[in-house]
Short mmCIF file of C-alpha atoms in Angstrom, two decimals:
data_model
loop_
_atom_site.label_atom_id
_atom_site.label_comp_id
_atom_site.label_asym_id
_atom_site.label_seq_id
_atom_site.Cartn_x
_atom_site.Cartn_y
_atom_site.Cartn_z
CA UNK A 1 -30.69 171.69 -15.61
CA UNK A 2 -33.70 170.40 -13.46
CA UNK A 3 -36.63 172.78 -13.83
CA UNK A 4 -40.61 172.90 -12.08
CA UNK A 5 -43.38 174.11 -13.40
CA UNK A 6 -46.52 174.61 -11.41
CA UNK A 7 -49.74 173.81 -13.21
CA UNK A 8 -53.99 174.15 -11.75
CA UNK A 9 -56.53 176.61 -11.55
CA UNK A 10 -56.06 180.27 -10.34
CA UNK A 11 -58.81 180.40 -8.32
CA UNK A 12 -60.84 178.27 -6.09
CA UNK A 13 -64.37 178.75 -4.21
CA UNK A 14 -64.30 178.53 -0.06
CA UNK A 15 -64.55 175.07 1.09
CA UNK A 16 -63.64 173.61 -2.21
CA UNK A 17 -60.12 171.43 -2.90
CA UNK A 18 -57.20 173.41 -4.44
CA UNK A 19 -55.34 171.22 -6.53
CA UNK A 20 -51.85 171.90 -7.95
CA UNK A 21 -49.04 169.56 -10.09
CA UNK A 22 -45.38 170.43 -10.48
CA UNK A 23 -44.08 169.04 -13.32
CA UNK A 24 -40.23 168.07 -13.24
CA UNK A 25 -37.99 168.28 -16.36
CA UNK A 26 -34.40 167.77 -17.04
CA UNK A 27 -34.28 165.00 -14.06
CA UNK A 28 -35.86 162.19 -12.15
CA UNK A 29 -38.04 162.80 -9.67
CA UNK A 30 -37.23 159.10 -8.25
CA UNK A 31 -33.93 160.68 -7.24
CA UNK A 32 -33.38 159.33 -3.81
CA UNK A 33 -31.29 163.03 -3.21
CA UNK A 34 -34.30 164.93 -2.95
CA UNK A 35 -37.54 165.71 -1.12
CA UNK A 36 -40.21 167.40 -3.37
CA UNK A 37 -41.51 169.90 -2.18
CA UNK A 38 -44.55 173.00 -1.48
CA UNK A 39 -44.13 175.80 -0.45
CA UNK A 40 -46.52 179.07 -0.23
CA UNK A 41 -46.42 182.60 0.05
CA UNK A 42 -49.69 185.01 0.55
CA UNK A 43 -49.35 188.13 -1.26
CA UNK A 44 -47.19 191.02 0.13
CA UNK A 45 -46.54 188.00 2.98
CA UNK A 46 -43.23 185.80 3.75
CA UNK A 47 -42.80 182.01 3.05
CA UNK A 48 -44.50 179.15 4.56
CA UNK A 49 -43.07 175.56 3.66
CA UNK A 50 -45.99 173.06 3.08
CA UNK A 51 -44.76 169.76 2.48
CA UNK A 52 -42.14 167.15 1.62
CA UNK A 53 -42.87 163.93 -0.71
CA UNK A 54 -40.03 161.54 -1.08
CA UNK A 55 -39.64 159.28 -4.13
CA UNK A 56 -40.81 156.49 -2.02
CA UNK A 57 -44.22 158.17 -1.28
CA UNK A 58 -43.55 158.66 2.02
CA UNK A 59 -44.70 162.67 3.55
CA UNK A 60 -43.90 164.73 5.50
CA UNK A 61 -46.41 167.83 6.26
CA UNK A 62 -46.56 170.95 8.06
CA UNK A 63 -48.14 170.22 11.17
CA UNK A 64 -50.69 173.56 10.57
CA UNK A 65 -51.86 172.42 7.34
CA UNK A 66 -51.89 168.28 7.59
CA UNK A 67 -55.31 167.77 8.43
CA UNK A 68 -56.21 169.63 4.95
CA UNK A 69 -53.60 168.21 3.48
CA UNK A 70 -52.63 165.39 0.93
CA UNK A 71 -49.15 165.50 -1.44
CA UNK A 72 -48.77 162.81 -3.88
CA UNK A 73 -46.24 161.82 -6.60
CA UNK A 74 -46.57 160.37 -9.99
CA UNK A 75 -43.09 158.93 -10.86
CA UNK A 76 -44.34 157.62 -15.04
CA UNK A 77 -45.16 161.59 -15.48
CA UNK A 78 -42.42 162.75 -13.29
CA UNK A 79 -44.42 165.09 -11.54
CA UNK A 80 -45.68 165.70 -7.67
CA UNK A 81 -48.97 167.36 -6.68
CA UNK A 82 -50.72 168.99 -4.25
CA UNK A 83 -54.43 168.94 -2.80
CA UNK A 84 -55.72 171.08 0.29
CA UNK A 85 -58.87 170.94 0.72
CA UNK A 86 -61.78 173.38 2.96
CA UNK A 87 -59.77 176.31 1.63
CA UNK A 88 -60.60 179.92 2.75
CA UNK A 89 -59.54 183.14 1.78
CA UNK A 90 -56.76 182.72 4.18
CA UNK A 91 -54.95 179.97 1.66
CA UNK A 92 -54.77 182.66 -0.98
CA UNK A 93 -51.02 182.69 -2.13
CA UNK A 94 -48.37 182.28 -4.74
CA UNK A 95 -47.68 178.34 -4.54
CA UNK A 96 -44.32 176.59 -5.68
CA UNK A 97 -43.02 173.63 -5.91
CA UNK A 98 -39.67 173.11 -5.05
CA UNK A 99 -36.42 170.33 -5.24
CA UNK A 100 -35.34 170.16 -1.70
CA UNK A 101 -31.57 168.70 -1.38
CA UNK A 102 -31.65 166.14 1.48
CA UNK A 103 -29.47 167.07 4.06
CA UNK A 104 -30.54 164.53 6.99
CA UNK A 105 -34.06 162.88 7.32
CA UNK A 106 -36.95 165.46 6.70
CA UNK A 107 -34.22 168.43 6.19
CA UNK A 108 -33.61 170.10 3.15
CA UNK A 109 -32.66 172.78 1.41
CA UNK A 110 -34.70 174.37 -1.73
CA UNK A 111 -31.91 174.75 -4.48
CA UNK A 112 -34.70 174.96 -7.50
CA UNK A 113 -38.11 176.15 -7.53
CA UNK A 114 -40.64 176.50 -9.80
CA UNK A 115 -42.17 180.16 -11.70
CA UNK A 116 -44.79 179.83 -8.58
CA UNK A 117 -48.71 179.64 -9.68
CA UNK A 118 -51.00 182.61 -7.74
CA UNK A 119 -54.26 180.69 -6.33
CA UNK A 120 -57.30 183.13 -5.28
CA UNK A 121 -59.37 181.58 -3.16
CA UNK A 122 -62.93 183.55 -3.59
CA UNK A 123 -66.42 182.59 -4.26
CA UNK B 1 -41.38 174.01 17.21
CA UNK B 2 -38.27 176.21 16.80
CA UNK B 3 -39.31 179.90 15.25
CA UNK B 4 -36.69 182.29 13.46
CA UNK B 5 -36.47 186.05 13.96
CA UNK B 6 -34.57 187.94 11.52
CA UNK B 7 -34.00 191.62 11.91
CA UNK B 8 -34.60 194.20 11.41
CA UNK B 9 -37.29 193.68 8.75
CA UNK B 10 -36.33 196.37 6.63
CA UNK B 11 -33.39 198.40 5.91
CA UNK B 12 -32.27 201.02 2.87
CA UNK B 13 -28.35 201.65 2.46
CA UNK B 14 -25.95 203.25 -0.19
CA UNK B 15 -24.53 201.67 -2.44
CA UNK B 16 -21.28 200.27 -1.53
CA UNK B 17 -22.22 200.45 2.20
CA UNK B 18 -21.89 197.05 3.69
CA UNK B 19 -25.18 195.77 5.27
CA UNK B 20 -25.64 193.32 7.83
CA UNK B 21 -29.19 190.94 8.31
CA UNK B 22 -29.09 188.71 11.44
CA UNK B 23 -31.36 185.76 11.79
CA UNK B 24 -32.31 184.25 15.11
CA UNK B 25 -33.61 180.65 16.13
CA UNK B 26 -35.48 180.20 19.46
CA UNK B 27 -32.99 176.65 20.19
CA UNK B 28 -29.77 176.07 18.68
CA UNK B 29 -30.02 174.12 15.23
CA UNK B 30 -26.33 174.07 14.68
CA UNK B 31 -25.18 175.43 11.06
CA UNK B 32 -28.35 174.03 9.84
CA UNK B 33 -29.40 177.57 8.49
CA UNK B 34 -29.83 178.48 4.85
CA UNK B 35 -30.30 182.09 3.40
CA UNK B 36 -32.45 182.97 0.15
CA UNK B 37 -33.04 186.02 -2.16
CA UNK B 38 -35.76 186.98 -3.40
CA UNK B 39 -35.95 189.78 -6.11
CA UNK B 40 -39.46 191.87 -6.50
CA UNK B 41 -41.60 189.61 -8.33
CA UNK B 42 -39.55 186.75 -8.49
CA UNK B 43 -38.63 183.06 -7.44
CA UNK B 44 -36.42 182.87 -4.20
CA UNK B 45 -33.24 181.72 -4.75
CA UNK B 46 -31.07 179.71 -2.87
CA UNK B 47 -27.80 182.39 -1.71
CA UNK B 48 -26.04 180.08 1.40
CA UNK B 49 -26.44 177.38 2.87
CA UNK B 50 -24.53 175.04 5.77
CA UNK B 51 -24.63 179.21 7.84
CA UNK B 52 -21.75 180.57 5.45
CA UNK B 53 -21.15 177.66 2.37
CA UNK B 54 -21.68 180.18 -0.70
CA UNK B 55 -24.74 178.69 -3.52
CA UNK B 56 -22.78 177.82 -7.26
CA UNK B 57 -22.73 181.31 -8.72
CA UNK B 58 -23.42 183.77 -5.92
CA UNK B 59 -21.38 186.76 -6.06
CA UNK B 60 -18.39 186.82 -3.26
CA UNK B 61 -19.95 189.90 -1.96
CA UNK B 62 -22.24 187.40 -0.12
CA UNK B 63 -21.14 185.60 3.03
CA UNK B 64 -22.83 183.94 5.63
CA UNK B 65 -21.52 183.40 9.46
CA UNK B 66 -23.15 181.86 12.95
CA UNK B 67 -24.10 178.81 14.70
CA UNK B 68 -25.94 177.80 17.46
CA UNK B 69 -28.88 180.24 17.10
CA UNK B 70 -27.07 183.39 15.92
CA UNK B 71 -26.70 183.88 12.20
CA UNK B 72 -25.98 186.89 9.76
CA UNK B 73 -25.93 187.70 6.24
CA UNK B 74 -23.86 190.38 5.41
CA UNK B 75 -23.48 191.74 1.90
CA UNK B 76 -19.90 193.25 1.78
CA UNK B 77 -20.51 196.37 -1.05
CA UNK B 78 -23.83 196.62 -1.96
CA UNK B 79 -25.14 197.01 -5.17
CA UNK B 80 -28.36 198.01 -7.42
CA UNK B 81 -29.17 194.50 -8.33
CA UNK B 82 -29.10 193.08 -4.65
CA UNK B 83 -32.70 195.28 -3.76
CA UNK B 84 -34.63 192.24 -2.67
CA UNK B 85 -35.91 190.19 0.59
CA UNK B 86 -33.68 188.10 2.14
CA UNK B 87 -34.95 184.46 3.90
CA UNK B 88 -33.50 182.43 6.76
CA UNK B 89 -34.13 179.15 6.54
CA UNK B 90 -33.82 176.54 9.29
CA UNK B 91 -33.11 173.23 8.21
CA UNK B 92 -31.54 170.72 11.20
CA UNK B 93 -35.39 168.63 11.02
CA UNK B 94 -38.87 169.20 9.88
CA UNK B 95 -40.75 171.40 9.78
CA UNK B 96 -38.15 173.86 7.88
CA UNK B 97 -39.30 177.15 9.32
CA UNK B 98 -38.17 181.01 7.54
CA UNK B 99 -37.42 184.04 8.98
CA UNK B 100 -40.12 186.72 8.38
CA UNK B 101 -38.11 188.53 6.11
CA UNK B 102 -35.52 191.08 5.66
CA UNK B 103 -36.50 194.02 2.70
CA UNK B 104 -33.20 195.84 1.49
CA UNK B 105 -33.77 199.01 0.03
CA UNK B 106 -31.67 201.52 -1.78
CA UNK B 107 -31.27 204.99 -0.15
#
């Protein structure tokens, strides 16, 4: 049973870099079945997908967010992370990392997510 | 990109009554449509995918119909445990895109 955890600090001053690592157990993250995957949701809000890493580094990123954005992978710690950087209050959320089961290139669905990790974004 | 409307965004019902949650994309995406739970306070999960393919372990009370850019979730009898908010989920490329949201309620 594959399961994410979500690890970084829970809050983050404006303009700063918010940093987050998923940590995958119980399978490979060099699965070629998979995009890895964040995924956000503000508080009382709905969700907004982030991005996809594959195992071969390549990205994919949500076009609102990719000139903030950077998702990288560590396959010898089997984990992904996550940096966005010249956060505002607006980034405030619940963040999780998510397996995405490749349908087609770029589409996925998210069968497995992590607990989530809240990140306040406040000075 | 292609947006997805789900209506309404909140609804409260008896149990046992059978509820209905439509999801709308603004150009067809085929079946390329997932739906997800999501319990107060807890991690979405994963209830359909493929518009009406039922997730491992999802109660047959669940089922899932549509293509093109109409979709609905309907949960046949429904009970206590299914108060939650419930996700569309376009998947036919990138960027996958969710529905605002449906809350379901208890009356």
């Amino acid at each position: 049973q594959v399961q994410l955890q979500e690890s970084g600090p829970g809050l983050v001053k404006p303009s700063q870099t918010l940093s987050l690592t998923c940590t995958v157990s119980g399978g490979s993250i060099s699965s070629g079945d998979h995009y890895w995957s964040w995924i956000r949701q503000p508080p009382g809000k709905g969700l907004e997908w982030i991005g996809y890493i594959y195992y071969s580094g390549s990205t994919y990123y949500n076009p609102s967010l990719k000139s903030r954005l950077s998702i990288s992978l560590d396959t010898s710690r089997n984990q992904f992370s996550l940096r966005l950087s010249s956060v505002t209050a607006a980034d405030t959320a619940v963040y999780y990392c998510a397996r995405g089961k490749k349908v087609q290139l770029w589409s996925a669905i998210f069968d497995n997510w992590g607990q989530g990790t809240l990140v306040t974004v406040s000075s | 990109d292609i947006q997805m409307t789900q209506s309404p965004s909140s609804l409260s019902a008896s149990v046992g009554d059978r509820v209905t949650i439509t999801c709308r994309a603004s150009q067809g995406i085929s079946n390329f449509l997932a739906w997800y739970q999501q319990k107060p306070g807890k991690v979405p999960k994963l209830l359909i995918y493929a518009a009406s393919t039922l997730q491992s372990g999802v109660p047959s009370r669940f089922s899932g119909s549509g293509s093109g850019t109409d979709f609905t979730l309907t949960i046949s009898s429904l009970q206590p445990e299914d108060v939650a908010t419930y996700y569309c989920q376009k998947y036919d490329s990138a960027p996958p895109t969710f529905g605002q949201g449906t809350k379901v309620e208890i009356k």
